[in-house]
Amino acid sequence: MNYTDEHVALCALNKIFGYHPELAIALMEQAGSALSLFDGSWAALTDVFAHAEALRPLLPKLIPSELNWATRELERVRALGFRFIGLSDDDYPQVLREIPAPPIGLYLSACSSPTEVFGLRPMIAVVGTRDISPYGREWCRKLVEALSSADVQPSVVSGMAYGADGIAHSTALQLGLGTIGVMPTGIDKVYPWQHRELAAEIVNRPGCALITDYPLGTSPVALNFLRRNRIIAALSSAVLVVESKTKGGSLMTAKYANEYSREVFAIPGRMDDIRSAGCNSLIGCNMARIITSPEELIGQLGLGSRVRGAGGSWHTGWTEARFRQHLENRFGADAPAVTVGMAIRTNRGATADDLTALTGLAIGQVLESIGLLEAEGIITTDLLRRCALAATYV
């Protein structure tokens, strides 16, 4: 991609006014272009700052040396195989232009063009807590599965974080959906680093991308996540909140979505579960619609009315009888692992103590069975050793 002088200027403005793009936009509207702001005439544009005196120190940064920095930045972007899209470009996402203060520029890593990433299908955000429960993990997968089975298949937008974000991205990839990861870092960094393989899969899958509005080399400091959440909400026609505590990025994404007139949906949870407190609050304050079924969600999103499987079932075909037979074939008809596996199927999030009470087996038998089931990839356990079926068997 060849970058014009206007691109260079937009790249510089994105760095200078990244946290206040509305001011850069106001300046450009008065000056006529981004490039003209660096010719020394910005002193005549100070009335833009009449109500933002604290930001007046940004004006002296509009100097030619910033253009030199931006030129080097775009050279590195090209050399690394990335792309920079300026606000004035035709392939800048139209949905971002709809919000009051869109980013001045976006960095993109993808094997597809921006039009293929942003312009061919609806975009739906799926977000939630990093500390996701087995209940949240299961429903995150089921909702993405529902999106993949809709008449109109969207791209899944999320923030590349642990928990709900990672599950949403990886499930979308498994089911053939497009997915867009919005990053709180420079496009040359992956956070958390454990998601490097996930990031590589995204950028090498047609129709998928990683994006950010931060310059190369930017590290993931706390303040950066607000800008990321704002872009997630702005890109998406709707936001699905899987699980959320009373504070966190998911609630901020929902707040931005409401400000941008995007639909917000939330999965309800138990009143005593701190990981559902945020979702329950969004529903109670009428900031989000309650998700009562995948079928209803697809209809509310306007993605069609297709129902997967007979009778509207969103399971993958692992009926109770089939699952039991699978366990018996693997461990033997009378094996404790069969009893424990069946108990986990109907009691997601059960601990070893819970399963001991549910099954009547000795604690040693339960612990051994959990180990066998986990080693076979039939169940997963979290840090608190709560058990849930692996995605394949949900």
Coordinates of C-alpha atoms in Angstrom, one line a residue:
M1 CA 0.0 0.0 0.0
N2 CA 1.3 3.5 -0.9
Y3 CA 0.9 6.1 1.7
T4 CA 0.2 9.8 0.7
D5 CA 1.3 12.9 2.6
E6 CA -2.2 13.1 4.0
H7 CA -1.8 9.5 5.3
V8 CA 1.4 10.5 7.0
A9 CA -0.4 13.5 8.6
L10 CA -3.3 11.3 9.8
C11 CA -0.9 8.9 11.3
A12 CA 0.8 11.7 13.2
L13 CA -2.6 13.1 14.4
N14 CA -3.6 9.6 15.6
K15 CA -0.6 9.6 17.8
I16 CA -1.0 13.1 19.1
F17 CA -4.7 13.1 19.6
G18 CA -5.3 9.4 20.2
Y19 CA -7.3 10.1 23.4
H20 CA -9.1 13.1 22.0
P21 CA -9.8 12.4 18.3
E22 CA -12.7 14.9 18.4
L23 CA -10.2 17.7 18.7
A24 CA -8.2 16.5 15.7
I25 CA -11.4 16.2 13.7
A26 CA -12.4 19.7 14.6
L27 CA -9.0 21.1 13.7
M28 CA -9.1 19.2 10.3
E29 CA -12.5 20.6 9.6
Q30 CA -11.3 24.1 10.1
A31 CA -8.0 23.6 8.3
G32 CA -9.3 21.6 5.4
S33 CA -7.0 18.6 5.7
A34 CA -4.7 16.8 8.1
L35 CA -1.5 17.8 6.3
S36 CA -2.3 21.6 6.5
L37 CA -2.2 21.4 10.3
F38 CA 1.5 20.9 10.2
D39 CA 2.4 24.0 8.1
G40 CA 2.6 26.3 11.2
S41 CA -0.8 28.0 10.8
W42 CA -2.4 26.1 13.7
A43 CA -2.1 29.1 15.9
A44 CA -5.2 30.5 14.0
L45 CA -7.2 27.5 15.0
T46 CA -7.0 27.8 18.8
D47 CA -10.7 28.6 19.1
V48 CA -11.2 24.9 18.8
F49 CA -9.7 24.7 22.3
A50 CA -11.8 27.5 23.8
H51 CA -13.6 24.9 26.0
A52 CA -10.6 22.6 26.5
E53 CA -7.8 24.7 27.9
A54 CA -6.1 21.7 29.5
L55 CA -5.6 20.3 26.0
R56 CA -4.0 23.5 24.6
P57 CA -0.5 22.0 25.1
L58 CA -1.2 19.5 22.4
L59 CA -1.1 22.2 19.7
P60 CA 2.7 22.7 19.8
K61 CA 3.1 19.1 18.9
L62 CA 1.8 19.9 15.4
I63 CA 5.3 20.3 14.0
P64 CA 7.1 18.8 11.0
S65 CA 9.1 16.4 13.2
E66 CA 5.9 14.5 14.0
L67 CA 5.5 14.0 10.2
N68 CA 9.0 12.6 10.2
W69 CA 8.0 10.2 13.0
A70 CA 4.9 9.2 11.1
T71 CA 6.8 8.6 7.9
R72 CA 9.1 6.2 9.7
E73 CA 6.1 4.6 11.4
L74 CA 4.4 3.9 8.2
E75 CA 7.6 2.5 6.7
R76 CA 7.8 0.1 9.6
V77 CA 4.1 -0.8 9.3
R78 CA 4.6 -1.7 5.6
A79 CA 7.8 -3.7 6.3
L80 CA 6.1 -5.7 9.0
G81 CA 3.2 -6.6 6.7
F82 CA 0.6 -4.5 8.5
R83 CA -1.6 -1.7 7.2
F84 CA -2.7 1.8 8.3
I85 CA -6.1 3.1 7.4
G86 CA -6.8 6.8 7.8
L87 CA -10.2 8.3 8.6
S88 CA -10.5 9.8 5.1
D89 CA -9.8 6.4 3.4
D90 CA -12.6 4.8 1.4
D91 CA -12.0 1.5 3.2
Y92 CA -12.2 3.0 6.7
P93 CA -15.1 1.2 8.5
Q94 CA -18.3 3.2 7.9
V95 CA -19.8 2.1 11.2
L96 CA -16.9 3.8 13.0
R97 CA -17.6 7.1 11.2
E98 CA -21.1 7.0 12.8
I99 CA -19.8 7.6 16.4
P100 CA -19.1 11.1 17.7
A101 CA -15.3 10.8 17.8
P102 CA -14.0 8.0 15.6
P103 CA -10.3 7.0 15.7
I104 CA -8.2 9.1 13.3
G105 CA -6.6 5.9 12.1
L106 CA -6.5 2.1 12.5
Y107 CA -3.7 -0.3 12.3
L108 CA -4.7 -3.7 10.7
S109 CA -3.1 -7.1 10.5
A110 CA -5.0 -9.4 8.1
C111 CA -4.6 -11.5 5.0
S112 CA -7.8 -9.9 3.6
S113 CA -8.6 -6.4 2.5
P114 CA -10.3 -3.9 4.9
T115 CA -13.5 -4.2 2.8
E116 CA -13.5 -8.0 3.2
V117 CA -13.0 -7.6 7.0
F118 CA -15.5 -4.8 7.7
G119 CA -17.8 -4.5 4.8
L120 CA -19.2 -7.9 3.8
R121 CA -21.1 -9.1 6.9
P122 CA -22.7 -7.8 10.2
M123 CA -20.4 -7.5 13.2
I124 CA -21.5 -8.7 16.6
A125 CA -19.5 -8.3 19.8
V126 CA -19.2 -11.1 22.3
V127 CA -17.5 -9.9 25.5
G128 CA -17.3 -11.0 29.2
T129 CA -15.2 -11.5 32.2
R130 CA -11.7 -13.0 32.2
D131 CA -12.6 -15.1 35.2
I132 CA -15.3 -17.0 33.3
S133 CA -17.3 -19.8 34.9
P134 CA -18.2 -23.1 33.4
Y135 CA -21.7 -21.7 32.9
G136 CA -20.3 -18.7 31.1
R137 CA -17.9 -20.8 29.0
E138 CA -20.7 -23.1 27.9
W139 CA -23.1 -20.3 26.9
C140 CA -20.4 -18.3 25.2
R141 CA -19.8 -21.2 22.9
K142 CA -23.5 -21.9 22.4
L143 CA -24.2 -18.3 21.4
V144 CA -21.3 -18.2 19.0
E145 CA -22.6 -21.5 17.6
A146 CA -26.0 -19.9 17.2
L147 CA -24.5 -17.0 15.3
S148 CA -22.7 -19.6 13.0
S149 CA -26.0 -21.3 12.3
A150 CA -28.0 -18.1 11.5
D151 CA -29.2 -17.4 8.0
V152 CA -26.9 -14.3 8.0
Q153 CA -23.6 -15.2 9.5
P154 CA -21.8 -12.3 11.2
S155 CA -18.3 -11.7 12.3
V156 CA -17.5 -12.0 16.0
V157 CA -15.8 -8.9 17.5
S158 CA -14.0 -9.2 20.8
G159 CA -11.0 -7.9 22.7
M160 CA -8.5 -10.8 22.7
A161 CA -8.5 -11.1 26.5
Y162 CA -8.6 -14.3 28.6
G163 CA -12.0 -15.8 29.3
A164 CA -15.0 -14.9 27.3
D165 CA -13.0 -13.0 24.6
G166 CA -10.7 -15.9 23.8
I167 CA -13.5 -18.4 23.8
A168 CA -15.6 -16.2 21.4
H169 CA -12.7 -15.8 19.0
S170 CA -11.6 -19.4 19.0
T171 CA -15.1 -20.7 18.7
A172 CA -15.8 -18.4 15.8
L173 CA -12.7 -19.8 14.1
Q174 CA -13.7 -23.3 14.7
L175 CA -17.1 -22.8 13.2
G176 CA -16.0 -20.8 10.2
L177 CA -17.1 -17.4 11.2
G178 CA -15.1 -14.2 10.7
T179 CA -13.6 -12.7 13.8
I180 CA -12.0 -9.4 14.6
G181 CA -9.7 -8.9 17.6
V182 CA -9.5 -5.3 18.9
M183 CA -6.2 -4.9 20.8
P184 CA -5.1 -2.6 23.6
T185 CA -1.6 -2.6 22.3
G186 CA 0.3 -1.8 19.1
I187 CA -0.4 -4.1 16.2
D188 CA 3.0 -5.6 16.6
K189 CA 2.3 -6.9 20.1
V190 CA -0.1 -9.6 21.4
Y191 CA -1.7 -9.3 24.8
P192 CA -1.9 -11.6 26.6
W193 CA 1.1 -13.3 25.1
Q194 CA -0.5 -16.7 25.6
H195 CA -2.9 -15.8 22.8
R196 CA -0.1 -15.6 20.2
E197 CA -1.3 -18.7 18.4
L198 CA -4.8 -17.5 18.5
A199 CA -3.7 -14.1 17.0
A200 CA -1.7 -15.9 14.3
E201 CA -4.7 -18.0 13.3
I202 CA -6.9 -14.9 13.1
V203 CA -4.6 -12.9 10.8
N204 CA -4.1 -15.9 8.5
R205 CA -7.8 -16.6 8.2
P206 CA -9.7 -14.8 5.3
G207 CA -12.2 -12.3 6.5
C208 CA -10.6 -12.0 10.0
A209 CA -8.3 -9.3 11.4
L210 CA -6.5 -7.8 14.4
I211 CA -7.0 -4.1 14.7
T212 CA -5.9 -1.2 17.0
D213 CA -5.6 2.5 17.0
Y214 CA -2.4 2.5 19.0
P215 CA 1.0 3.1 17.4
L216 CA 3.6 0.3 17.0
G217 CA 5.2 -0.7 20.2
T218 CA 2.4 0.4 22.5
S219 CA 2.3 -1.7 25.7
P220 CA -1.0 -2.8 27.5
V221 CA -1.4 -0.2 30.2
A222 CA -4.7 0.1 32.0
L223 CA -5.9 3.3 30.3
N224 CA -5.5 1.7 26.9
F225 CA -8.4 -0.7 27.4
L226 CA -11.1 2.0 27.3
R227 CA -10.1 2.9 23.8
R228 CA -10.2 -0.7 22.8
N229 CA -13.7 -1.2 24.4
R230 CA -15.0 1.9 22.6
I231 CA -13.9 0.5 19.2
I232 CA -15.5 -2.9 20.0
A233 CA -18.8 -1.2 20.7
A234 CA -18.6 1.1 17.7
L235 CA -17.8 -1.6 15.2
S236 CA -20.7 -3.9 16.3
S237 CA -24.4 -3.7 15.6
A238 CA -25.0 -5.4 18.9
V239 CA -23.0 -6.4 22.0
L240 CA -23.5 -9.7 23.8
V241 CA -22.3 -9.7 27.4
V242 CA -21.7 -13.3 28.6
E243 CA -20.6 -12.8 32.2
S244 CA -19.4 -9.6 34.0
K245 CA -18.7 -8.5 37.5
T246 CA -20.0 -5.1 38.6
K247 CA -16.8 -3.5 37.4
G248 CA -14.9 -4.3 34.3
G249 CA -14.3 -3.8 30.6
S250 CA -17.5 -5.6 29.6
L251 CA -19.7 -3.0 31.3
M252 CA -17.8 -0.2 29.7
T253 CA -18.3 -1.8 26.3
A254 CA -22.0 -2.0 27.1
K255 CA -22.0 1.6 28.2
Y256 CA -20.4 2.7 25.0
A257 CA -22.8 0.5 23.0
N258 CA -25.8 2.2 24.6
E259 CA -24.3 5.7 23.8
Y260 CA -23.8 4.6 20.2
S261 CA -27.4 3.3 19.9
R262 CA -26.2 -0.3 19.5
E263 CA -28.2 -3.2 20.9
V264 CA -27.0 -4.8 24.1
F265 CA -27.9 -8.3 25.3
A266 CA -26.8 -10.0 28.5
I267 CA -27.0 -13.6 29.8
P268 CA -28.7 -13.6 33.3
G269 CA -27.1 -15.5 36.1
R270 CA -27.5 -16.5 39.8
M271 CA -28.1 -13.6 42.2
D272 CA -25.2 -14.8 44.4
D273 CA -22.7 -15.2 41.5
I274 CA -20.3 -12.2 41.4
R275 CA -19.5 -13.1 37.8
S276 CA -23.1 -12.5 36.8
A277 CA -23.7 -9.4 38.9
G278 CA -22.8 -7.1 36.1
C279 CA -25.1 -8.8 33.6
N280 CA -28.0 -8.9 36.1
S281 CA -27.4 -5.2 36.7
L282 CA -27.5 -4.3 33.0
I283 CA -30.7 -6.2 32.6
G284 CA -32.2 -4.7 35.8
C285 CA -31.3 -1.1 34.7
N286 CA -32.8 -1.7 31.2
M287 CA -29.3 -1.2 29.7
A288 CA -29.4 -4.7 28.1
R289 CA -32.0 -7.2 26.9
I290 CA -32.1 -10.5 28.6
I291 CA -31.1 -13.5 26.5
T292 CA -33.7 -16.2 27.0
S293 CA -32.7 -18.5 24.1
P294 CA -30.3 -18.6 21.1
E295 CA -33.3 -18.7 18.8
E296 CA -34.8 -15.5 20.2
L297 CA -31.4 -13.8 20.1
I298 CA -30.9 -14.6 16.3
G299 CA -34.4 -13.1 15.6
Q300 CA -33.6 -10.0 17.7
L301 CA -30.4 -9.5 15.9
G302 CA -32.1 -9.7 12.5
L303 CA -29.9 -12.6 11.3
G304 CA -32.8 -14.8 10.2
S305 CA -34.8 -17.5 11.8
R306 CA -32.9 -20.7 11.2
V307 CA -33.0 -23.2 14.0
R308 CA -30.2 -25.7 14.3
G309 CA -31.3 -29.3 14.8
A310 CA -34.7 -30.9 15.3
G311 CA -36.9 -29.2 17.9
G312 CA -34.7 -26.1 18.1
S313 CA -31.9 -27.9 19.9
W314 CA -28.6 -26.1 20.1
H315 CA -26.7 -29.1 21.3
T316 CA -24.1 -30.7 19.1
G317 CA -25.8 -34.1 19.1
W318 CA -24.5 -35.5 22.4
T319 CA -27.8 -36.6 23.8
E320 CA -27.8 -38.2 27.3
A321 CA -28.0 -41.7 25.9
R322 CA -25.2 -41.1 23.4
F323 CA -23.0 -39.5 26.0
R324 CA -23.5 -42.3 28.5
Q325 CA -22.7 -44.9 25.7
H326 CA -19.5 -43.0 24.9
L327 CA -18.4 -43.1 28.5
E328 CA -19.2 -46.8 28.9
N329 CA -17.4 -47.7 25.7
R330 CA -14.3 -45.8 27.0
F331 CA -14.3 -46.8 30.7
G332 CA -16.6 -49.8 31.0
A333 CA -20.3 -49.9 31.9
D334 CA -19.8 -50.0 35.7
A335 CA -16.9 -47.6 35.9
P336 CA -17.1 -44.8 38.5
A337 CA -15.9 -42.4 35.6
V338 CA -19.3 -43.0 33.9
T339 CA -21.2 -42.0 37.0
V340 CA -19.0 -39.0 37.6
G341 CA -19.2 -37.9 33.9
M342 CA -23.0 -38.1 33.9
A343 CA -23.2 -36.1 37.1
I344 CA -20.9 -33.4 35.6
R345 CA -23.1 -33.3 32.5
T346 CA -26.1 -32.1 34.5
N347 CA -24.2 -30.2 37.2
R348 CA -21.8 -27.8 35.5
G349 CA -19.3 -26.2 37.8
A350 CA -19.5 -29.1 40.3
T351 CA -16.4 -29.7 42.5
A352 CA -15.1 -33.0 43.7
D353 CA -16.9 -32.6 47.0
D354 CA -20.2 -31.8 45.1
L355 CA -19.7 -34.9 43.0
T356 CA -19.1 -37.0 46.0
A357 CA -22.4 -36.0 47.5
L358 CA -24.2 -36.3 44.2
T359 CA -22.9 -39.8 43.2
G360 CA -22.4 -41.4 46.6
L361 CA -18.9 -42.5 45.5
A362 CA -15.9 -42.2 47.7
I363 CA -13.8 -39.0 47.3
G364 CA -10.9 -41.1 46.0
Q365 CA -13.0 -42.6 43.3
V366 CA -14.3 -39.2 42.3
L367 CA -10.9 -37.6 42.1
E368 CA -9.5 -40.5 40.1
S369 CA -12.5 -40.3 37.7
I370 CA -12.1 -36.5 37.3
G371 CA -8.4 -37.1 36.3
L372 CA -9.4 -39.8 33.8
L373 CA -12.2 -37.7 32.2
E374 CA -9.9 -34.7 32.0
A375 CA -7.1 -36.7 30.5
E376 CA -9.5 -37.9 27.8
G377 CA -10.6 -34.4 27.0
I378 CA -14.1 -35.1 28.0
I379 CA -14.2 -32.5 30.8
T380 CA -12.3 -29.4 31.7
T381 CA -11.6 -27.9 35.2
D382 CA -10.8 -24.4 36.1
L383 CA -8.4 -23.0 38.8
L384 CA -10.9 -23.8 41.5
R385 CA -11.2 -27.4 40.2
R386 CA -14.8 -26.9 39.1
C387 CA -15.8 -29.4 36.4
A388 CA -17.6 -28.8 33.1
L389 CA -17.9 -30.7 29.8
A390 CA -15.4 -29.9 27.2
A391 CA -16.8 -27.9 24.2
T392 CA -17.0 -31.0 22.0
Y393 CA -19.5 -32.7 24.3
V394 CA -21.8 -29.7 25.1

